[in-house]
Amino acid sequence: MSQFPHDEFAKEYLPELYQDYGIVEPSVDILSEKKEVDLLFTPTKPVPTTPETLGLLGKLAHSTCLIEVYRNAVTPQQIKECVFKLIAVQNRDINLTKKDNIEGKPAFLWIITPTISPTLLKQFGANAKENWEKGIYFLPEGFNSGIVAIHQLPEDRNTLWLRILGKGNKQIKAIEEVKELPRDYPYRDSVLELVYGLLDKLETKQRQKQIKEDEVLIMSLRQIYRDKMAEIQRESEQRGKLEGKLEGKLEGEKQGKLKTVPLLRQLGMSVEEIATRLELPLEDVIKASQN
């Protein structure tokens, strides 16, 4: 089991949402220094961006991109390391495109962080752009990089799949929103299954006293899991009641048919003909004709 449940969750969660639209490569080693990126995504068809599908998460992935997800606020050194990884991937891609004699668009880097300070944004020259949501910042053009500040994102369906990767109340609220989505909503069930998996990993780490934070998150996830179990129990009870009513109705219909068997026998029909006509088991028709 990974030492960092939230990192493992992010590497399972993002491929689940992107896999239908392109090539997903989690935990990719780059070059000889074994630098690993959380996710390298290469779209093979248009990625949906409507609020009813992937929303802003889809908008990030309109072209090949690296995605680095941080559980805690990203640091200046981590941003530099991410840019280094981007350059390594771009160099790799340049060599591949030269070999195949094709031109490719350079990969883009997205750094997803729960919070970020104005000072840090200024330090790296990161600015908002027109036609992009609040909380999205871009480094100077030559860096081909952007930063997603989850704590600043609008709280709507369009940002839901990104807010899942936030921290504290932001993340808890997003998970609650997923739970309240219609049952047939895209990705709802698969994401909740990953959330329950995160709960299991966090509880294990908690029992092993390897983590001291996330207590509020664990309690919230436990309640969501209990609600799911209660929902399953209610559905099971309702199915049992419906099945009981249906069985009673069918039994009543069967008894009504059996009452006509003596009359049909008097009309000269054989038990085989009666069984076929009334759609009843032959043994039941024979027994009824003998009464």
CSV table of C-alpha atoms in Angstrom, one decimal:
chain,number,residue,atom,x,y,z
A,1,MET,CA,0.0,0.0,0.0
A,2,SER,CA,1.3,3.5,-0.8
A,3,GLN,CA,2.5,5.6,2.1
A,4,PHE,CA,0.4,8.5,0.8
A,5,PRO,CA,-3.3,7.6,0.3
A,6,HIS,CA,-4.2,10.9,-1.2
A,7,ASP,CA,-1.5,10.6,-3.9
A,8,GLU,CA,-2.6,7.1,-4.7
A,9,PHE,CA,-6.3,8.3,-4.8
A,10,ALA,CA,-5.3,11.0,-7.3
A,11,LYS,CA,-3.5,8.5,-9.6
A,12,GLU,CA,-6.6,6.3,-9.6
A,13,TYR,CA,-9.2,9.1,-9.8
A,14,LEU,CA,-7.9,11.0,-12.8
A,15,PRO,CA,-7.4,8.0,-15.1
A,16,GLU,CA,-11.0,7.0,-14.2
A,17,LEU,CA,-12.3,10.2,-15.7
A,18,TYR,CA,-9.9,10.6,-18.6
A,19,GLN,CA,-9.7,7.0,-19.8
A,20,ASP,CA,-12.6,7.2,-22.3
A,21,TYR,CA,-10.9,10.0,-24.2
A,22,GLY,CA,-7.3,9.2,-24.7
A,23,ILE,CA,-4.1,7.5,-23.5
A,24,VAL,CA,-3.6,7.7,-19.7
A,25,GLU,CA,-0.2,7.0,-18.2
A,26,PRO,CA,-0.1,7.3,-14.4
A,27,SER,CA,3.2,7.3,-12.5
A,28,VAL,CA,5.4,7.8,-15.6
A,29,ASP,CA,9.2,7.7,-15.1
A,30,ILE,CA,11.0,10.2,-17.3
A,31,LEU,CA,14.7,10.0,-18.4
A,32,SER,CA,17.4,8.4,-16.4
A,33,GLU,CA,16.9,10.3,-13.2
A,34,LYS,CA,13.6,8.4,-12.6
A,35,LYS,CA,11.5,11.6,-12.2
A,36,GLU,CA,7.9,10.5,-12.0
A,37,VAL,CA,4.9,12.5,-13.0
A,38,ASP,CA,1.5,11.9,-11.4
A,39,LEU,CA,-0.3,11.6,-14.8
A,40,LEU,CA,0.6,12.0,-18.5
A,41,PHE,CA,-2.5,12.3,-20.6
A,42,THR,CA,-2.7,12.2,-24.4
A,43,PRO,CA,-6.2,12.7,-25.9
A,44,THR,CA,-7.2,10.5,-28.8
A,45,LYS,CA,-10.6,12.2,-29.2
A,46,PRO,CA,-12.3,15.4,-28.0
A,47,VAL,CA,-12.5,15.6,-24.3
A,48,PRO,CA,-16.0,16.8,-23.1
A,49,THR,CA,-16.1,20.0,-21.2
A,50,THR,CA,-19.7,20.6,-20.3
A,51,PRO,CA,-20.8,20.8,-16.7
A,52,GLU,CA,-22.7,17.5,-17.2
A,53,THR,CA,-19.5,15.7,-18.2
A,54,LEU,CA,-15.9,16.6,-17.1
A,55,GLY,CA,-16.4,20.4,-17.0
A,56,LEU,CA,-13.2,22.3,-16.2
A,57,LEU,CA,-11.2,19.0,-15.7
A,58,GLY,CA,-12.0,18.2,-19.4
A,59,LYS,CA,-10.9,21.8,-20.4
A,60,LEU,CA,-7.5,21.2,-18.9
A,61,ALA,CA,-6.9,18.2,-21.1
A,62,HIS,CA,-7.6,19.5,-24.6
A,63,SER,CA,-4.1,18.5,-25.6
A,64,THR,CA,-1.3,16.3,-24.2
A,65,CYS,CA,-0.6,17.3,-20.6
A,66,LEU,CA,1.2,16.5,-17.4
A,67,ILE,CA,-0.9,16.7,-14.3
A,68,GLU,CA,0.8,17.0,-10.9
A,69,VAL,CA,-1.5,16.9,-7.8
A,70,TYR,CA,-0.4,18.2,-4.4
A,71,ARG,CA,-2.2,17.4,-1.2
A,72,ASN,CA,-0.7,20.4,0.6
A,73,ALA,CA,0.0,23.8,-0.8
A,74,VAL,CA,2.6,23.6,-3.5
A,75,THR,CA,6.0,25.1,-2.7
A,76,PRO,CA,8.4,27.1,-5.0
A,77,GLN,CA,10.8,24.1,-5.2
A,78,GLN,CA,8.0,21.8,-6.2
A,79,ILE,CA,6.9,24.2,-9.0
A,80,LYS,CA,10.5,24.2,-10.3
A,81,GLU,CA,10.6,20.4,-10.2
A,82,CYS,CA,7.3,20.2,-12.1
A,83,VAL,CA,8.7,22.5,-14.8
A,84,PHE,CA,11.8,20.3,-15.0
A,85,LYS,CA,9.6,17.2,-15.5
A,86,LEU,CA,7.7,19.1,-18.3
A,87,ILE,CA,10.9,19.9,-20.1
A,88,ALA,CA,12.0,16.3,-19.9
A,89,VAL,CA,8.7,15.1,-21.4
A,90,GLN,CA,8.8,17.7,-24.1
A,91,ASN,CA,12.4,16.6,-25.0
A,92,ARG,CA,11.2,13.0,-25.1
A,93,ASP,CA,8.4,14.0,-27.4
A,94,ILE,CA,10.6,16.0,-29.7
A,95,ASN,CA,12.9,13.0,-30.1
A,96,LEU,CA,9.8,10.8,-30.9
A,97,THR,CA,8.3,13.2,-33.4
A,98,LYS,CA,11.7,13.6,-35.2
A,99,LYS,CA,11.9,9.9,-35.5
A,100,ASP,CA,8.5,9.7,-37.0
A,101,ASN,CA,9.0,12.9,-39.1
A,102,ILE,CA,5.9,14.6,-37.6
A,103,GLU,CA,5.2,17.8,-35.8
A,104,GLY,CA,3.6,17.6,-32.4
A,105,LYS,CA,2.2,20.2,-30.1
A,106,PRO,CA,4.4,20.5,-26.9
A,107,ALA,CA,2.9,19.0,-23.7
A,108,PHE,CA,1.4,21.3,-21.2
A,109,LEU,CA,1.9,21.2,-17.4
A,110,TRP,CA,-1.0,21.6,-14.9
A,111,ILE,CA,-0.1,21.9,-11.2
A,112,ILE,CA,-3.1,21.2,-9.0
A,113,THR,CA,-2.8,22.6,-5.5
A,114,PRO,CA,-5.4,23.0,-2.7
A,115,THR,CA,-4.2,26.5,-1.9
A,116,ILE,CA,-1.6,29.0,-3.2
A,117,SER,CA,-0.5,32.4,-1.9
A,118,PRO,CA,-0.6,35.6,-4.0
A,119,THR,CA,3.1,36.0,-3.2
A,120,LEU,CA,3.9,32.6,-4.8
A,121,LEU,CA,1.8,33.4,-7.9
A,122,LYS,CA,3.7,36.7,-8.3
A,123,GLN,CA,7.0,35.0,-7.8
A,124,PHE,CA,6.4,32.8,-10.8
A,125,GLY,CA,4.7,35.4,-12.9
A,126,ALA,CA,1.4,33.4,-12.9
A,127,ASN,CA,-1.7,35.3,-14.0
A,128,ALA,CA,-5.3,34.7,-14.7
A,129,LYS,CA,-6.5,34.6,-18.4
A,130,GLU,CA,-9.7,35.7,-20.0
A,131,ASN,CA,-12.3,33.0,-20.7
A,132,TRP,CA,-10.8,30.8,-17.9
A,133,GLU,CA,-12.4,30.3,-14.5
A,134,LYS,CA,-11.3,32.0,-11.3
A,135,GLY,CA,-8.5,30.0,-9.7
A,136,ILE,CA,-6.8,29.1,-13.0
A,137,TYR,CA,-3.4,30.8,-13.5
A,138,PHE,CA,-0.8,30.6,-16.3
A,139,LEU,CA,2.9,31.0,-16.0
A,140,PRO,CA,4.6,33.1,-18.7
A,141,GLU,CA,3.9,31.6,-22.2
A,142,GLY,CA,7.3,30.0,-22.7
A,143,PHE,CA,6.8,27.7,-19.7
A,144,ASN,CA,3.7,26.1,-21.1
A,145,SER,CA,2.4,25.6,-17.6
A,146,GLY,CA,-0.7,26.5,-15.5
A,147,ILE,CA,-1.7,26.3,-11.8
A,148,VAL,CA,-5.1,25.3,-10.5
A,149,ALA,CA,-5.8,26.8,-7.1
A,150,ILE,CA,-8.7,24.7,-5.9
A,151,HIS,CA,-9.7,26.9,-3.0
A,152,GLN,CA,-10.5,29.7,-5.4
A,153,LEU,CA,-12.6,27.7,-7.9
A,154,PRO,CA,-16.3,28.5,-8.1
A,155,GLU,CA,-18.4,25.9,-6.4
A,156,ASP,CA,-20.5,24.6,-9.2
A,157,ARG,CA,-20.9,21.4,-11.4
A,158,ASN,CA,-18.3,22.7,-13.8
A,159,THR,CA,-15.5,22.5,-11.2
A,160,LEU,CA,-16.8,19.5,-9.3
A,161,TRP,CA,-14.3,16.9,-10.5
A,162,LEU,CA,-11.4,19.2,-9.6
A,163,ARG,CA,-12.7,20.2,-6.2
A,164,ILE,CA,-12.6,16.5,-5.3
A,165,LEU,CA,-8.8,16.9,-5.2
A,166,GLY,CA,-9.0,19.8,-2.7
A,167,LYS,CA,-8.5,19.7,1.0
A,168,GLY,CA,-10.6,20.2,4.1
A,169,ASN,CA,-14.1,21.5,3.7
A,170,LYS,CA,-13.6,22.1,0.0
A,171,GLN,CA,-13.0,18.4,-0.6
A,172,ILE,CA,-15.7,17.2,1.8
A,173,LYS,CA,-18.3,19.4,0.2
A,174,ALA,CA,-17.3,18.2,-3.3
A,175,ILE,CA,-17.7,14.6,-2.2
A,176,GLU,CA,-21.1,15.3,-0.7
A,177,GLU,CA,-22.1,16.9,-4.0
A,178,VAL,CA,-21.0,13.8,-5.9
A,179,LYS,CA,-23.1,11.6,-3.5
A,180,GLU,CA,-26.2,13.8,-4.2
A,181,LEU,CA,-25.8,13.6,-8.0
A,182,PRO,CA,-28.5,11.6,-9.9
A,183,ARG,CA,-27.8,7.8,-9.8
A,184,ASP,CA,-27.2,7.8,-13.6
A,185,TYR,CA,-24.9,10.8,-13.6
A,186,PRO,CA,-21.6,10.1,-15.5
A,187,TYR,CA,-18.8,8.9,-13.3
A,188,ARG,CA,-20.8,9.2,-10.1
A,189,ASP,CA,-20.7,5.6,-9.0
A,190,SER,CA,-17.1,4.9,-10.1
A,191,VAL,CA,-15.8,8.0,-8.3
A,192,LEU,CA,-17.7,7.1,-5.1
A,193,GLU,CA,-16.1,3.6,-5.2
A,194,LEU,CA,-12.7,5.3,-5.4
A,195,VAL,CA,-13.7,7.6,-2.4
A,196,TYR,CA,-14.6,4.5,-0.4
A,197,GLY,CA,-11.2,3.1,-1.3
A,198,LEU,CA,-9.6,6.2,0.0
A,199,LEU,CA,-11.5,5.9,3.3
A,200,ASP,CA,-10.2,2.3,3.7
A,201,LYS,CA,-6.6,3.4,3.1
A,202,LEU,CA,-6.9,6.4,5.5
A,203,GLU,CA,-8.5,4.2,8.2
A,204,THR,CA,-5.7,1.7,7.8
A,205,LYS,CA,-3.0,4.5,8.1
A,206,GLN,CA,-4.9,5.9,11.1
A,207,ARG,CA,-4.9,2.5,12.9
A,208,GLN,CA,-1.2,2.2,12.2
A,209,LYS,CA,-0.8,5.7,13.6
A,210,GLN,CA,0.9,6.8,10.4
A,211,ILE,CA,-1.3,9.8,9.9
A,212,LYS,CA,-2.5,12.5,12.4
A,213,GLU,CA,-4.6,14.6,10.0
A,214,ASP,CA,-7.7,14.0,7.9
A,215,GLU,CA,-9.8,13.1,11.0
A,216,VAL,CA,-12.7,15.3,9.8
A,217,LEU,CA,-12.4,13.9,6.3
A,218,ILE,CA,-12.4,10.3,7.6
A,219,MET,CA,-15.5,11.0,9.7
A,220,SER,CA,-17.3,12.6,6.7
A,221,LEU,CA,-16.4,9.6,4.5
A,222,ARG,CA,-17.6,7.2,7.1
A,223,GLN,CA,-21.0,8.9,7.2
A,224,ILE,CA,-21.2,8.8,3.4
A,225,TYR,CA,-20.4,5.1,3.5
A,226,ARG,CA,-23.0,4.5,6.2
A,227,ASP,CA,-25.5,6.4,4.1
A,228,LYS,CA,-24.7,4.2,1.1
A,229,MET,CA,-25.1,1.0,3.1
A,230,ALA,CA,-28.5,2.3,4.5
A,231,GLU,CA,-29.6,3.1,0.9
A,232,ILE,CA,-28.7,-0.4,-0.2
A,233,GLN,CA,-30.6,-1.9,2.7
A,234,ARG,CA,-33.7,0.2,1.9
A,235,GLU,CA,-33.5,-0.8,-1.7
A,236,SER,CA,-33.2,-4.5,-0.7
A,237,GLU,CA,-36.2,-4.3,1.6
A,238,GLN,CA,-38.3,-2.5,-1.1
A,239,ARG,CA,-37.3,-5.2,-3.7
A,240,GLY,CA,-38.3,-7.9,-1.2
A,241,LYS,CA,-41.7,-6.3,-0.7
A,242,LEU,CA,-42.3,-5.9,-4.4
A,243,GLU,CA,-41.2,-9.5,-5.0
A,244,GLY,CA,-43.6,-10.6,-2.3
A,245,LYS,CA,-46.5,-8.7,-3.8
A,246,LEU,CA,-45.7,-10.1,-7.3
A,247,GLU,CA,-45.5,-13.7,-6.0
A,248,GLY,CA,-48.9,-13.2,-4.2
A,249,LYS,CA,-50.4,-11.9,-7.4
A,250,LEU,CA,-49.0,-14.7,-9.5
A,251,GLU,CA,-50.2,-17.3,-7.0
A,252,GLY,CA,-53.7,-15.8,-7.1
A,253,GLU,CA,-53.7,-15.9,-10.9
A,254,LYS,CA,-52.5,-19.5,-10.8
A,255,GLN,CA,-55.3,-20.6,-8.4
A,256,GLY,CA,-57.9,-18.8,-10.6
A,257,LYS,CA,-56.7,-20.8,-13.6
A,258,LEU,CA,-56.7,-24.1,-11.7
A,259,LYS,CA,-60.4,-23.6,-10.8
A,260,THR,CA,-61.2,-23.7,-14.5
A,261,VAL,CA,-59.5,-27.1,-15.0
A,262,PRO,CA,-62.6,-29.3,-14.1
A,263,LEU,CA,-64.8,-27.4,-16.5
A,264,LEU,CA,-62.3,-27.7,-19.3
A,265,ARG,CA,-62.0,-31.4,-18.6
A,266,GLN,CA,-65.8,-31.8,-18.9
A,267,LEU,CA,-65.6,-30.1,-22.3
A,268,GLY,CA,-63.3,-32.9,-23.4
A,269,MET,CA,-59.9,-31.2,-23.3
A,270,SER,CA,-56.9,-33.4,-22.3
A,271,VAL,CA,-54.7,-32.4,-19.3
A,272,GLU,CA,-51.9,-31.7,-21.7
A,273,GLU,CA,-54.0,-29.3,-23.8
A,274,ILE,CA,-55.2,-27.5,-20.6
A,275,ALA,CA,-51.7,-27.1,-19.3
A,276,THR,CA,-50.6,-25.6,-22.6
A,277,ARG,CA,-53.6,-23.3,-22.9
A,278,LEU,CA,-53.4,-22.0,-19.3
A,279,GLU,CA,-49.6,-22.0,-19.2
A,280,LEU,CA,-49.6,-24.1,-16.0
A,281,PRO,CA,-47.3,-27.0,-14.9
A,282,LEU,CA,-48.8,-30.3,-16.1
A,283,GLU,CA,-48.6,-31.8,-12.6
A,284,ASP,CA,-50.7,-29.0,-11.2
A,285,VAL,CA,-53.3,-29.5,-13.9
A,286,ILE,CA,-53.5,-33.3,-13.2
A,287,LYS,CA,-53.9,-32.7,-9.5
A,288,ALA,CA,-56.7,-30.1,-10.1
A,289,SER,CA,-58.5,-32.4,-12.5
A,290,GLN,CA,-58.6,-35.1,-9.8
A,291,ASN,CA,-60.2,-32.9,-7.2
